[in-house]
């Protein structure tokens, strides 16, 4: 039996898992599963949150979870002990069974109540902070992401689709501290692998997105899709491009740039299915 009570404020989680390029077909699902796993574990930990925002690129899975209470609710818990007959001896004094129960509950004899055939102890259990809980559940959420194929790297034992290279984990700007496969969480993200490869400091979600775009990374898949389609329409308006091909390139690039190329007309003598498959 328990009663809950507390007053609390809410905080926002900003989480980015940086890794080597993920398979294009796995990116969207991996990001959504990561968000779902975080939300489910928060709920199980009595930290209900608002709906998560999910973005992704081949090198990063990004999740924003607003509305997280900064700590669990405190609990007033009523714990059942041994039967009354087993708790007290003929002289009315506590038995070894009752003393052991009290030690286990961190209580003393003055807190014992008789209710029906049993003794009970009522105690207050302080709620844990969201930072503490997130430090435990974020690594678990990452490990729960399913992939069609996984690998190990270095001397670690964890299996994942690609090696993990950096972890950004902030709750209202404060680092959520944990280590996963030798990579410690922090307050830094990373720009485009070739154009702007360095780390940069992050304090919140908006700053993260702005910092990425300044460093040639578009974190929103729909924005990358729009950029690809617009560039194709501008540079090659008669090109025939399938939705599947656009989808693949959305998840192969962080800063898409369409280029017009050419090849010898002789190659068009190949059967159309061969041409379409190859290109």
Coordinates of C-alpha atoms in Angstrom, one line a residue:
X1 CA 0.0 0.0 0.0
X2 CA 1.3 3.5 -0.8
X3 CA 0.3 7.1 -1.1
X4 CA 2.2 9.5 -3.3
X5 CA 2.7 13.2 -2.8
X6 CA 5.2 15.8 -3.9
X7 CA 5.6 19.1 -5.8
X8 CA 7.9 19.2 -8.8
X9 CA 8.9 21.1 -11.9
X10 CA 9.4 19.6 -15.4
X11 CA 12.5 19.3 -17.5
X12 CA 13.5 18.6 -21.1
X13 CA 15.7 15.7 -22.2
X14 CA 18.0 16.3 -25.2
X15 CA 19.6 13.0 -26.4
X16 CA 21.8 12.4 -29.4
X17 CA 23.5 9.1 -30.1
X18 CA 26.4 9.6 -32.5
X19 CA 27.8 6.6 -34.4
X20 CA 29.3 5.5 -37.6
X21 CA 27.0 5.6 -40.6
X22 CA 24.0 3.4 -40.0
X23 CA 22.4 1.4 -42.9
X24 CA 19.9 3.6 -44.7
X25 CA 17.0 1.2 -44.2
X26 CA 17.5 1.1 -40.4
X27 CA 17.8 4.8 -39.5
X28 CA 14.1 5.8 -39.1
X29 CA 13.1 2.7 -37.2
X30 CA 16.1 2.9 -34.9
X31 CA 15.4 6.5 -34.0
X32 CA 11.7 5.9 -33.3
X33 CA 12.4 2.7 -31.2
X34 CA 15.0 4.7 -29.2
X35 CA 12.3 7.4 -28.4
X36 CA 9.7 4.7 -27.5
X37 CA 12.1 2.8 -25.3
X38 CA 13.0 6.0 -23.4
X39 CA 9.4 7.0 -22.9
X40 CA 8.4 3.5 -21.7
X41 CA 11.2 3.4 -19.2
X42 CA 10.4 6.8 -17.9
X43 CA 6.8 5.7 -17.4
X44 CA 7.9 2.6 -15.6
X45 CA 10.0 4.8 -13.3
X46 CA 7.0 7.0 -12.5
X47 CA 8.3 9.9 -14.6
X48 CA 5.5 10.5 -17.1
X49 CA 6.6 12.7 -20.0
X50 CA 5.1 14.6 -23.0
X51 CA 5.4 13.2 -26.5
X52 CA 9.0 12.9 -27.8
X53 CA 10.4 14.6 -30.9
X54 CA 12.5 12.3 -33.1
X55 CA 15.0 13.2 -35.8
X56 CA 17.8 11.2 -37.5
X57 CA 20.7 11.2 -39.9
X58 CA 22.9 8.3 -40.9
X59 CA 25.4 9.3 -38.1
X60 CA 23.0 10.2 -35.3
X61 CA 19.7 9.5 -33.6
X62 CA 18.2 12.5 -31.9
X63 CA 15.4 12.5 -29.3
X64 CA 13.8 15.4 -27.4
X65 CA 11.5 14.4 -24.5
X66 CA 9.8 17.4 -22.8
X67 CA 7.7 17.5 -19.7
X68 CA 9.8 15.1 -17.6
X69 CA 9.3 15.7 -13.8
X70 CA 12.6 16.6 -12.3
X71 CA 12.2 13.9 -9.7
X72 CA 9.9 11.0 -8.8
X73 CA 7.0 11.6 -6.5
X74 CA 7.7 10.7 -2.9
X75 CA 5.9 7.7 -1.5
X76 CA 4.4 6.9 1.8
X77 CA 4.5 3.1 1.8
X78 CA 2.7 0.8 4.2
X79 CA 4.6 -2.5 4.4
X80 CA 3.2 -5.7 5.8
X81 CA 5.3 -7.6 8.3
X82 CA 5.0 -10.9 10.1
X83 CA 1.7 -12.0 11.8
X84 CA 1.0 -10.6 15.2
X85 CA 1.5 -13.9 16.9
X86 CA 4.9 -14.3 15.2
X87 CA 5.9 -10.7 15.9
X88 CA 5.5 -10.7 19.7
X89 CA 6.5 -13.2 22.3
X90 CA 4.5 -14.3 25.4
X91 CA 6.0 -11.4 27.3
X92 CA 4.8 -8.9 24.7
X93 CA 8.3 -8.1 23.5
X94 CA 9.4 -8.2 19.9
X95 CA 10.6 -11.5 18.5
X96 CA 13.6 -12.1 16.2
X97 CA 11.2 -12.2 13.3
X98 CA 9.9 -8.7 14.0
X99 CA 13.4 -7.3 14.7
X100 CA 14.6 -8.7 11.3
X101 CA 11.6 -7.1 9.6
X102 CA 12.3 -3.7 11.2
X103 CA 15.9 -3.9 10.2
X104 CA 15.0 -4.6 6.6
X105 CA 12.6 -1.7 6.5
X106 CA 14.9 0.7 8.3
X107 CA 12.2 1.3 11.0
X108 CA 12.0 1.0 14.7
X109 CA 9.5 -0.5 17.1
X110 CA 7.6 2.8 17.6
X111 CA 6.5 2.6 13.9
X112 CA 4.8 -0.8 14.2
X113 CA 1.1 -0.9 13.8
X114 CA -1.3 -3.9 14.3
X115 CA -3.9 -4.2 11.7
X116 CA -5.8 -7.4 11.5
X117 CA -3.6 -10.5 11.9
X118 CA -0.4 -8.7 10.8
X119 CA 1.9 -5.9 11.9
X120 CA 2.6 -3.0 9.5
X121 CA 5.2 -0.3 9.2
X122 CA 4.5 3.0 7.4
X123 CA 7.5 4.9 6.1
X124 CA 8.3 7.7 3.7
X125 CA 10.3 6.8 0.6
X126 CA 11.9 9.9 -1.1
X127 CA 11.7 10.0 -4.9
X128 CA 14.8 9.8 -6.9
X129 CA 15.9 12.5 -9.3
X130 CA 15.3 12.3 -13.0
X131 CA 19.0 12.7 -13.6
X132 CA 19.7 9.6 -11.6
X133 CA 17.0 7.5 -13.3
X134 CA 17.9 8.7 -16.8
X135 CA 21.6 7.7 -16.2
X136 CA 20.3 4.2 -15.8
X137 CA 17.6 4.0 -18.5
X138 CA 19.3 5.8 -21.4
X139 CA 21.9 3.1 -21.9
X140 CA 19.2 0.4 -21.6
X141 CA 17.1 2.2 -24.2
X142 CA 20.1 2.2 -26.6
X143 CA 20.8 -1.5 -26.1
X144 CA 17.1 -2.3 -26.8
X145 CA 17.2 -0.9 -30.4
X146 CA 16.8 -3.9 -32.8
X147 CA 18.9 -4.2 -36.0
X148 CA 18.8 -6.7 -38.8
X149 CA 22.6 -7.2 -38.4
X150 CA 24.8 -6.2 -35.5
X151 CA 28.5 -6.0 -34.7
X152 CA 31.0 -5.7 -31.9
X153 CA 34.0 -3.3 -32.1
X154 CA 37.2 -2.8 -30.1
X155 CA 37.3 -4.9 -26.9
X156 CA 33.7 -4.3 -26.0
X157 CA 30.9 -6.9 -25.7
X158 CA 27.9 -4.8 -26.7
X159 CA 26.4 -5.5 -30.1
X160 CA 25.0 -2.6 -32.2
X161 CA 24.6 -1.8 -35.9
X162 CA 27.7 0.4 -36.0
X163 CA 30.3 1.7 -33.5
X164 CA 29.1 4.4 -31.1
X165 CA 31.3 7.5 -31.2
X166 CA 29.7 10.2 -29.0
X167 CA 26.7 10.7 -26.7
X168 CA 25.0 13.9 -26.0
X169 CA 22.6 13.7 -23.0
X170 CA 21.3 16.8 -21.3
X171 CA 18.4 17.4 -18.9
X172 CA 17.6 21.1 -18.9
X173 CA 21.2 21.8 -19.9
X174 CA 22.7 19.5 -17.2
X175 CA 24.7 16.4 -18.4
X176 CA 23.1 13.1 -17.6
X177 CA 26.2 11.1 -16.6
X178 CA 26.8 7.6 -17.8
X179 CA 29.3 5.6 -19.9
X180 CA 28.3 3.2 -22.7
X181 CA 31.0 1.0 -24.3
X182 CA 33.7 3.3 -23.1
X183 CA 32.0 6.4 -24.5
X184 CA 31.0 8.9 -21.8
X185 CA 27.9 11.1 -22.2
X186 CA 28.5 14.9 -22.4
X187 CA 27.3 18.2 -23.7
X188 CA 28.9 18.1 -27.2
X189 CA 27.7 17.2 -30.6
X190 CA 29.6 16.9 -33.9
X191 CA 29.3 18.4 -37.3
X192 CA 29.5 16.9 -40.8
X193 CA 32.2 14.3 -41.1
X194 CA 34.1 16.1 -43.8
X195 CA 32.9 19.6 -44.0
X196 CA 32.8 20.5 -40.3
X197 CA 34.1 17.5 -38.3
X198 CA 34.8 19.1 -34.9
X199 CA 32.8 19.0 -31.7
X200 CA 30.7 21.9 -30.5
X201 CA 29.0 22.7 -27.2
X202 CA 25.2 22.3 -26.8
X203 CA 22.9 23.6 -24.1
X204 CA 19.5 22.7 -25.5
X205 CA 17.4 21.3 -28.4
X206 CA 17.2 24.5 -30.4
X207 CA 20.9 25.2 -30.0
X208 CA 21.6 21.6 -31.1
X209 CA 19.6 21.9 -34.3
X210 CA 21.0 25.4 -35.1
X211 CA 24.6 24.2 -34.4
X212 CA 24.2 21.2 -36.7
X213 CA 22.8 23.2 -39.6
X214 CA 25.7 25.7 -39.2
X215 CA 28.0 22.7 -39.5
X216 CA 26.4 21.2 -42.7
X217 CA 24.2 18.7 -41.0
X218 CA 20.4 18.8 -41.6
X219 CA 18.9 16.7 -38.7
X220 CA 15.4 16.6 -40.1
X221 CA 14.8 13.8 -42.7
X222 CA 11.9 15.6 -44.2
X223 CA 14.0 18.7 -44.8
X224 CA 16.7 16.6 -46.5
X225 CA 14.0 15.0 -48.6
X226 CA 12.8 18.5 -49.7
X227 CA 16.3 19.6 -50.5
X228 CA 16.9 16.6 -52.7
X229 CA 13.6 16.9 -54.6
X230 CA 14.1 20.7 -55.1
X231 CA 17.6 20.3 -56.4
X232 CA 16.6 17.6 -58.8
X233 CA 13.7 19.7 -60.1
X234 CA 16.1 22.6 -60.6
X235 CA 19.1 20.8 -62.1
X236 CA 17.4 17.9 -64.0
X237 CA 13.6 18.6 -64.3
X238 CA 13.1 15.7 -66.7
X239 CA 14.8 13.1 -64.5
X240 CA 12.8 10.1 -63.5
X241 CA 13.4 9.4 -59.8
X242 CA 11.6 6.8 -57.8
X243 CA 10.4 7.4 -54.2
X244 CA 12.5 4.5 -53.0
X245 CA 15.7 6.1 -54.5
X246 CA 14.8 9.4 -52.8
X247 CA 14.2 7.6 -49.5
X248 CA 17.5 5.9 -49.7
X249 CA 19.4 9.1 -50.3
X250 CA 17.6 10.9 -47.5
X251 CA 19.2 8.3 -45.1
X252 CA 22.6 8.2 -46.8
X253 CA 23.4 11.9 -46.5
X254 CA 23.5 14.5 -43.8
X255 CA 23.8 17.5 -46.2
X256 CA 22.5 16.4 -49.6
X257 CA 23.9 18.1 -52.7
X258 CA 22.5 16.9 -56.1
X259 CA 25.1 16.7 -58.9
X260 CA 24.3 16.4 -62.6
X261 CA 26.5 13.8 -64.3
X262 CA 26.7 12.1 -67.7
X263 CA 27.7 8.9 -69.4
X264 CA 28.3 7.7 -72.9
X265 CA 25.0 7.2 -74.9
X266 CA 26.3 3.7 -75.8
X267 CA 25.4 2.5 -72.3
X268 CA 21.7 3.0 -73.1
X269 CA 21.8 0.0 -75.3
X270 CA 21.6 -2.1 -72.2
X271 CA 18.1 -3.4 -71.2
X272 CA 16.1 -0.9 -69.3
X273 CA 15.8 -3.0 -66.1
X274 CA 19.6 -3.3 -66.0
X275 CA 20.0 0.5 -66.3
X276 CA 17.4 1.3 -63.7
X277 CA 18.8 -1.3 -61.2
X278 CA 22.3 -0.1 -61.7
X279 CA 21.5 3.6 -61.4

